[in-house]
């Protein structure tokens, strides 16, 4: 129902997607290490996920949030920004972050890499939409509460899709509830 051909022209008709330097520049003068920034960018680049993003920023969020995909309105459309939470990511090594994420039961993401995958699926979900379509999509997904995946997936359909994306990348989708698979297939593609 939504067009996936968003006009991503920026800066004199040049396509603008984030680069490693953008991520490193964003973490400069923050508590987030350059090694963490590189790990995030490498995870984005595994399937050209960096092409889904227009910007990256370091922000101060709740201590339990690793990062978030943030649609920033730009007229009729929006830029998709990856917000890196300094409160969670700051002052830690990749190994420490992986260990911290491995020990949570709130999300299926068990590592920094998988947290990035989760965000890539948020970006895939909204890629190509205009602001009106985005609002309509989030409205319709707000009523989805699917048990059996994670507390994060239960929050709404957008979170459910991102959590399933992590499981899909791991090859662990056989035990998912059918209505979760149907939701993912409707908005992202067949599992």
mmCIF file of C-alpha atoms in Angstrom:
data_model
loop_
_atom_site.group_PDB
_atom_site.id
_atom_site.type_symbol
_atom_site.label_atom_id
_atom_site.label_comp_id
_atom_site.label_asym_id
_atom_site.label_seq_id
_atom_site.Cartn_x
_atom_site.Cartn_y
_atom_site.Cartn_z
ATOM 1 C CA UNK A 1 0.000 0.000 0.000
ATOM 2 C CA UNK A 2 2.971 2.361 0.349
ATOM 3 C CA UNK A 3 5.455 3.519 -2.245
ATOM 4 C CA UNK A 4 9.034 2.522 -1.467
ATOM 5 C CA UNK A 5 10.580 5.011 -3.927
ATOM 6 C CA UNK A 6 11.274 7.945 -1.649
ATOM 7 C CA UNK A 7 13.103 10.754 -3.351
ATOM 8 C CA UNK A 8 16.354 10.832 -1.351
ATOM 9 C CA UNK A 9 17.904 13.763 -3.176
ATOM 10 C CA UNK A 10 19.831 16.083 -0.898
ATOM 11 C CA UNK A 11 22.572 18.664 -1.266
ATOM 12 C CA UNK A 12 22.249 19.725 -4.893
ATOM 13 C CA UNK A 13 20.575 16.542 -6.155
ATOM 14 C CA UNK A 14 23.170 14.157 -4.718
ATOM 15 C CA UNK A 15 22.024 11.059 -2.903
ATOM 16 C CA UNK A 16 22.918 11.403 0.773
ATOM 17 C CA UNK A 17 23.433 8.297 2.890
ATOM 18 C CA UNK A 18 25.533 7.948 6.005
ATOM 19 C CA UNK A 19 29.194 7.027 5.756
ATOM 20 C CA UNK A 20 31.641 5.794 8.368
ATOM 21 C CA UNK A 21 32.974 9.346 8.712
ATOM 22 C CA UNK A 22 29.445 10.540 9.541
ATOM 23 C CA UNK A 23 29.183 8.032 12.378
ATOM 24 C CA UNK A 24 32.694 8.858 13.631
ATOM 25 C CA UNK A 25 31.932 12.593 13.437
ATOM 26 C CA UNK A 26 28.701 12.067 15.385
ATOM 27 C CA UNK A 27 30.484 10.287 18.250
ATOM 28 C CA UNK A 28 33.352 12.788 18.298
ATOM 29 C CA UNK A 29 33.268 14.689 21.630
ATOM 30 C CA UNK A 30 30.893 12.102 23.123
ATOM 31 C CA UNK A 31 31.468 9.171 25.464
ATOM 32 C CA UNK A 32 30.870 6.710 22.605
ATOM 33 C CA UNK A 33 34.114 5.198 21.347
ATOM 34 C CA UNK A 34 35.206 5.228 17.727
ATOM 35 C CA UNK A 35 35.377 1.409 17.857
ATOM 36 C CA UNK A 36 31.698 1.257 18.857
ATOM 37 C CA UNK A 37 30.925 3.682 16.004
ATOM 38 C CA UNK A 38 32.796 1.481 13.532
ATOM 39 C CA UNK A 39 30.977 -1.640 14.750
ATOM 40 C CA UNK A 40 27.642 0.133 14.260
ATOM 41 C CA UNK A 41 28.576 1.245 10.760
ATOM 42 C CA UNK A 42 29.905 -2.211 9.828
ATOM 43 C CA UNK A 43 26.629 -3.793 10.953
ATOM 44 C CA UNK A 44 24.682 -1.249 8.897
ATOM 45 C CA UNK A 45 26.820 -2.005 5.861
ATOM 46 C CA UNK A 46 26.200 -5.765 5.882
ATOM 47 C CA UNK A 47 23.284 -5.321 3.481
ATOM 48 C CA UNK A 48 23.659 -1.637 2.605
ATOM 49 C CA UNK A 49 21.539 -0.549 5.558
ATOM 50 C CA UNK A 50 23.446 2.723 5.656
ATOM 51 C CA UNK A 51 21.565 3.586 2.455
ATOM 52 C CA UNK A 52 18.326 3.658 4.465
ATOM 53 C CA UNK A 53 19.620 6.455 6.688
ATOM 54 C CA UNK A 54 20.153 10.140 6.034
ATOM 55 C CA UNK A 55 21.810 11.169 9.270
ATOM 56 C CA UNK A 56 23.275 9.932 12.550
ATOM 57 C CA UNK A 57 23.351 11.757 15.878
ATOM 58 C CA UNK A 58 24.385 11.165 19.465
ATOM 59 C CA UNK A 59 21.534 11.866 21.879
ATOM 60 C CA UNK A 60 20.728 11.439 25.558
ATOM 61 C CA UNK A 61 17.887 8.940 26.014
ATOM 62 C CA UNK A 62 16.659 6.610 28.740
ATOM 63 C CA UNK A 63 19.482 4.377 29.962
ATOM 64 C CA UNK A 64 17.715 1.243 28.648
ATOM 65 C CA UNK A 65 17.531 2.417 25.024
ATOM 66 C CA UNK A 66 20.511 1.447 22.853
ATOM 67 C CA UNK A 67 19.627 3.506 19.776
ATOM 68 C CA UNK A 68 16.564 4.513 17.793
ATOM 69 C CA UNK A 69 15.493 5.212 14.245
ATOM 70 C CA UNK A 70 13.986 8.681 14.122
ATOM 71 C CA UNK A 71 12.005 10.065 11.168
ATOM 72 C CA UNK A 72 12.733 13.803 11.125
ATOM 73 C CA UNK A 73 10.142 15.714 9.130
ATOM 74 C CA UNK A 74 11.423 17.558 6.044
ATOM 75 C CA UNK A 75 8.389 19.073 4.354
ATOM 76 C CA UNK A 76 6.239 16.322 2.833
ATOM 77 C CA UNK A 77 8.898 13.695 3.480
ATOM 78 C CA UNK A 78 11.349 13.073 6.290
ATOM 79 C CA UNK A 79 14.987 12.238 6.849
ATOM 80 C CA UNK A 80 15.695 9.007 8.660
ATOM 81 C CA UNK A 81 18.173 9.591 11.466
ATOM 82 C CA UNK A 82 19.872 6.953 13.596
ATOM 83 C CA UNK A 83 20.081 8.241 17.157
ATOM 84 C CA UNK A 84 22.891 6.698 19.207
ATOM 85 C CA UNK A 85 22.138 6.837 22.929
ATOM 86 C CA UNK A 86 25.199 8.109 24.744
ATOM 87 C CA UNK A 87 23.674 7.050 28.075
ATOM 88 C CA UNK A 88 23.714 3.396 26.970
ATOM 89 C CA UNK A 89 26.633 3.253 24.520
ATOM 90 C CA UNK A 90 28.984 5.714 26.191
ATOM 91 C CA UNK A 91 32.083 4.593 28.044
ATOM 92 C CA UNK A 92 31.746 0.947 27.028
ATOM 93 C CA UNK A 93 33.625 -1.344 24.676
ATOM 94 C CA UNK A 94 31.887 -3.443 22.038
ATOM 95 C CA UNK A 95 32.573 -6.511 24.188
ATOM 96 C CA UNK A 96 30.961 -4.871 27.229
ATOM 97 C CA UNK A 97 27.936 -3.816 25.191
ATOM 98 C CA UNK A 98 27.573 -7.314 23.716
ATOM 99 C CA UNK A 99 27.729 -8.819 27.192
ATOM 100 C CA UNK A 100 25.166 -6.366 28.542
ATOM 101 C CA UNK A 101 22.753 -7.062 25.674
ATOM 102 C CA UNK A 102 23.240 -10.803 25.843
ATOM 103 C CA UNK A 103 21.920 -10.768 29.402
ATOM 104 C CA UNK A 104 18.596 -9.058 28.721
ATOM 105 C CA UNK A 105 15.242 -10.689 28.132
ATOM 106 C CA UNK A 106 13.581 -7.457 26.983
ATOM 107 C CA UNK A 107 14.639 -7.814 23.347
ATOM 108 C CA UNK A 108 15.807 -10.604 21.038
ATOM 109 C CA UNK A 109 18.913 -8.546 20.142
ATOM 110 C CA UNK A 110 21.843 -10.219 21.894
ATOM 111 C CA UNK A 111 24.648 -7.933 20.711
ATOM 112 C CA UNK A 112 25.428 -4.464 19.444
ATOM 113 C CA UNK A 113 25.331 -5.830 15.896
ATOM 114 C CA UNK A 114 21.832 -7.217 16.444
ATOM 115 C CA UNK A 115 20.670 -3.928 17.983
ATOM 116 C CA UNK A 116 21.753 -2.281 14.723
ATOM 117 C CA UNK A 117 19.867 -4.936 12.734
ATOM 118 C CA UNK A 118 16.767 -4.116 14.786
ATOM 119 C CA UNK A 119 17.115 -0.456 13.790
ATOM 120 C CA UNK A 120 17.704 -1.350 10.128
ATOM 121 C CA UNK A 121 14.313 -3.047 10.080
ATOM 122 C CA UNK A 122 12.703 0.094 11.507
ATOM 123 C CA UNK A 123 14.361 2.015 8.668
ATOM 124 C CA UNK A 124 13.269 -0.567 6.069
ATOM 125 C CA UNK A 125 9.695 -0.300 7.327
ATOM 126 C CA UNK A 126 9.492 3.457 6.773
ATOM 127 C CA UNK A 127 11.750 3.796 3.733
ATOM 128 C CA UNK A 128 10.063 5.545 0.828
ATOM 129 C CA UNK A 129 7.047 6.842 2.737
ATOM 130 C CA UNK A 130 5.931 10.435 2.898
ATOM 131 C CA UNK A 131 4.963 12.022 6.227
ATOM 132 C CA UNK A 132 1.247 11.241 5.829
ATOM 133 C CA UNK A 133 1.927 7.597 4.962
ATOM 134 C CA UNK A 134 4.307 7.320 7.913
ATOM 135 C CA UNK A 135 1.689 8.618 10.337
ATOM 136 C CA UNK A 136 -0.926 6.255 8.888
ATOM 137 C CA UNK A 137 1.467 3.310 9.126
ATOM 138 C CA UNK A 138 2.351 4.004 12.756
ATOM 139 C CA UNK A 139 -1.347 4.447 13.539
ATOM 140 C CA UNK A 140 -2.234 1.048 12.089
ATOM 141 C CA UNK A 141 0.750 -0.696 13.722
ATOM 142 C CA UNK A 142 0.016 0.747 17.171
ATOM 143 C CA UNK A 143 -2.767 -1.816 17.680
ATOM 144 C CA UNK A 144 -0.536 -4.873 17.188
ATOM 145 C CA UNK A 145 0.505 -6.634 20.412
ATOM 146 C CA UNK A 146 1.973 -10.042 19.618
ATOM 147 C CA UNK A 147 3.058 -12.324 22.455
ATOM 148 C CA UNK A 148 5.726 -14.982 22.289
ATOM 149 C CA UNK A 149 8.659 -12.987 20.874
ATOM 150 C CA UNK A 150 9.828 -10.393 23.419
ATOM 151 C CA UNK A 151 8.461 -7.559 25.563
ATOM 152 C CA UNK A 152 9.780 -5.146 22.922
ATOM 153 C CA UNK A 153 7.873 -6.969 20.158
ATOM 154 C CA UNK A 154 4.677 -6.806 22.211
ATOM 155 C CA UNK A 155 4.778 -2.977 22.361
ATOM 156 C CA UNK A 156 3.458 -2.458 18.816
ATOM 157 C CA UNK A 157 3.703 -3.708 15.250
ATOM 158 C CA UNK A 158 6.720 -1.573 14.381
ATOM 159 C CA UNK A 159 8.740 -3.032 17.241
ATOM 160 C CA UNK A 160 7.467 -6.509 16.407
ATOM 161 C CA UNK A 161 8.678 -6.186 12.818
ATOM 162 C CA UNK A 162 12.117 -4.977 13.967
ATOM 163 C CA UNK A 163 12.422 -7.855 16.452
ATOM 164 C CA UNK A 164 11.392 -10.370 13.780
ATOM 165 C CA UNK A 165 14.030 -8.813 11.509
ATOM 166 C CA UNK A 166 16.715 -9.782 14.026
ATOM 167 C CA UNK A 167 15.344 -13.337 14.227
ATOM 168 C CA UNK A 168 15.084 -13.475 10.416
ATOM 169 C CA UNK A 169 18.750 -12.488 10.075
ATOM 170 C CA UNK A 170 19.628 -15.250 12.561
ATOM 171 C CA UNK A 171 17.508 -17.808 10.697
ATOM 172 C CA UNK A 172 15.300 -18.330 13.754
ATOM 173 C CA UNK A 173 11.776 -17.752 12.465
ATOM 174 C CA UNK A 174 10.291 -21.266 12.574
ATOM 175 C CA UNK A 175 8.814 -20.859 16.067
ATOM 176 C CA UNK A 176 7.255 -17.434 15.472
ATOM 177 C CA UNK A 177 3.470 -17.119 15.790
ATOM 178 C CA UNK A 178 1.861 -17.168 12.332
ATOM 179 C CA UNK A 179 0.272 -13.727 12.784
ATOM 180 C CA UNK A 180 3.766 -12.320 13.494
ATOM 181 C CA UNK A 181 5.076 -13.882 10.271
ATOM 182 C CA UNK A 182 2.076 -12.458 8.409
ATOM 183 C CA UNK A 183 2.751 -8.966 9.786
ATOM 184 C CA UNK A 184 6.407 -9.120 8.738
ATOM 185 C CA UNK A 185 5.501 -10.441 5.286
ATOM 186 C CA UNK A 186 2.926 -7.685 4.747
ATOM 187 C CA UNK A 187 5.368 -4.838 5.393
ATOM 188 C CA UNK A 188 8.864 -6.224 4.738
ATOM 189 C CA UNK A 189 8.607 -9.394 2.663
ATOM 190 C CA UNK A 190 8.220 -13.136 2.976
ATOM 191 C CA UNK A 191 10.046 -14.953 5.737
#
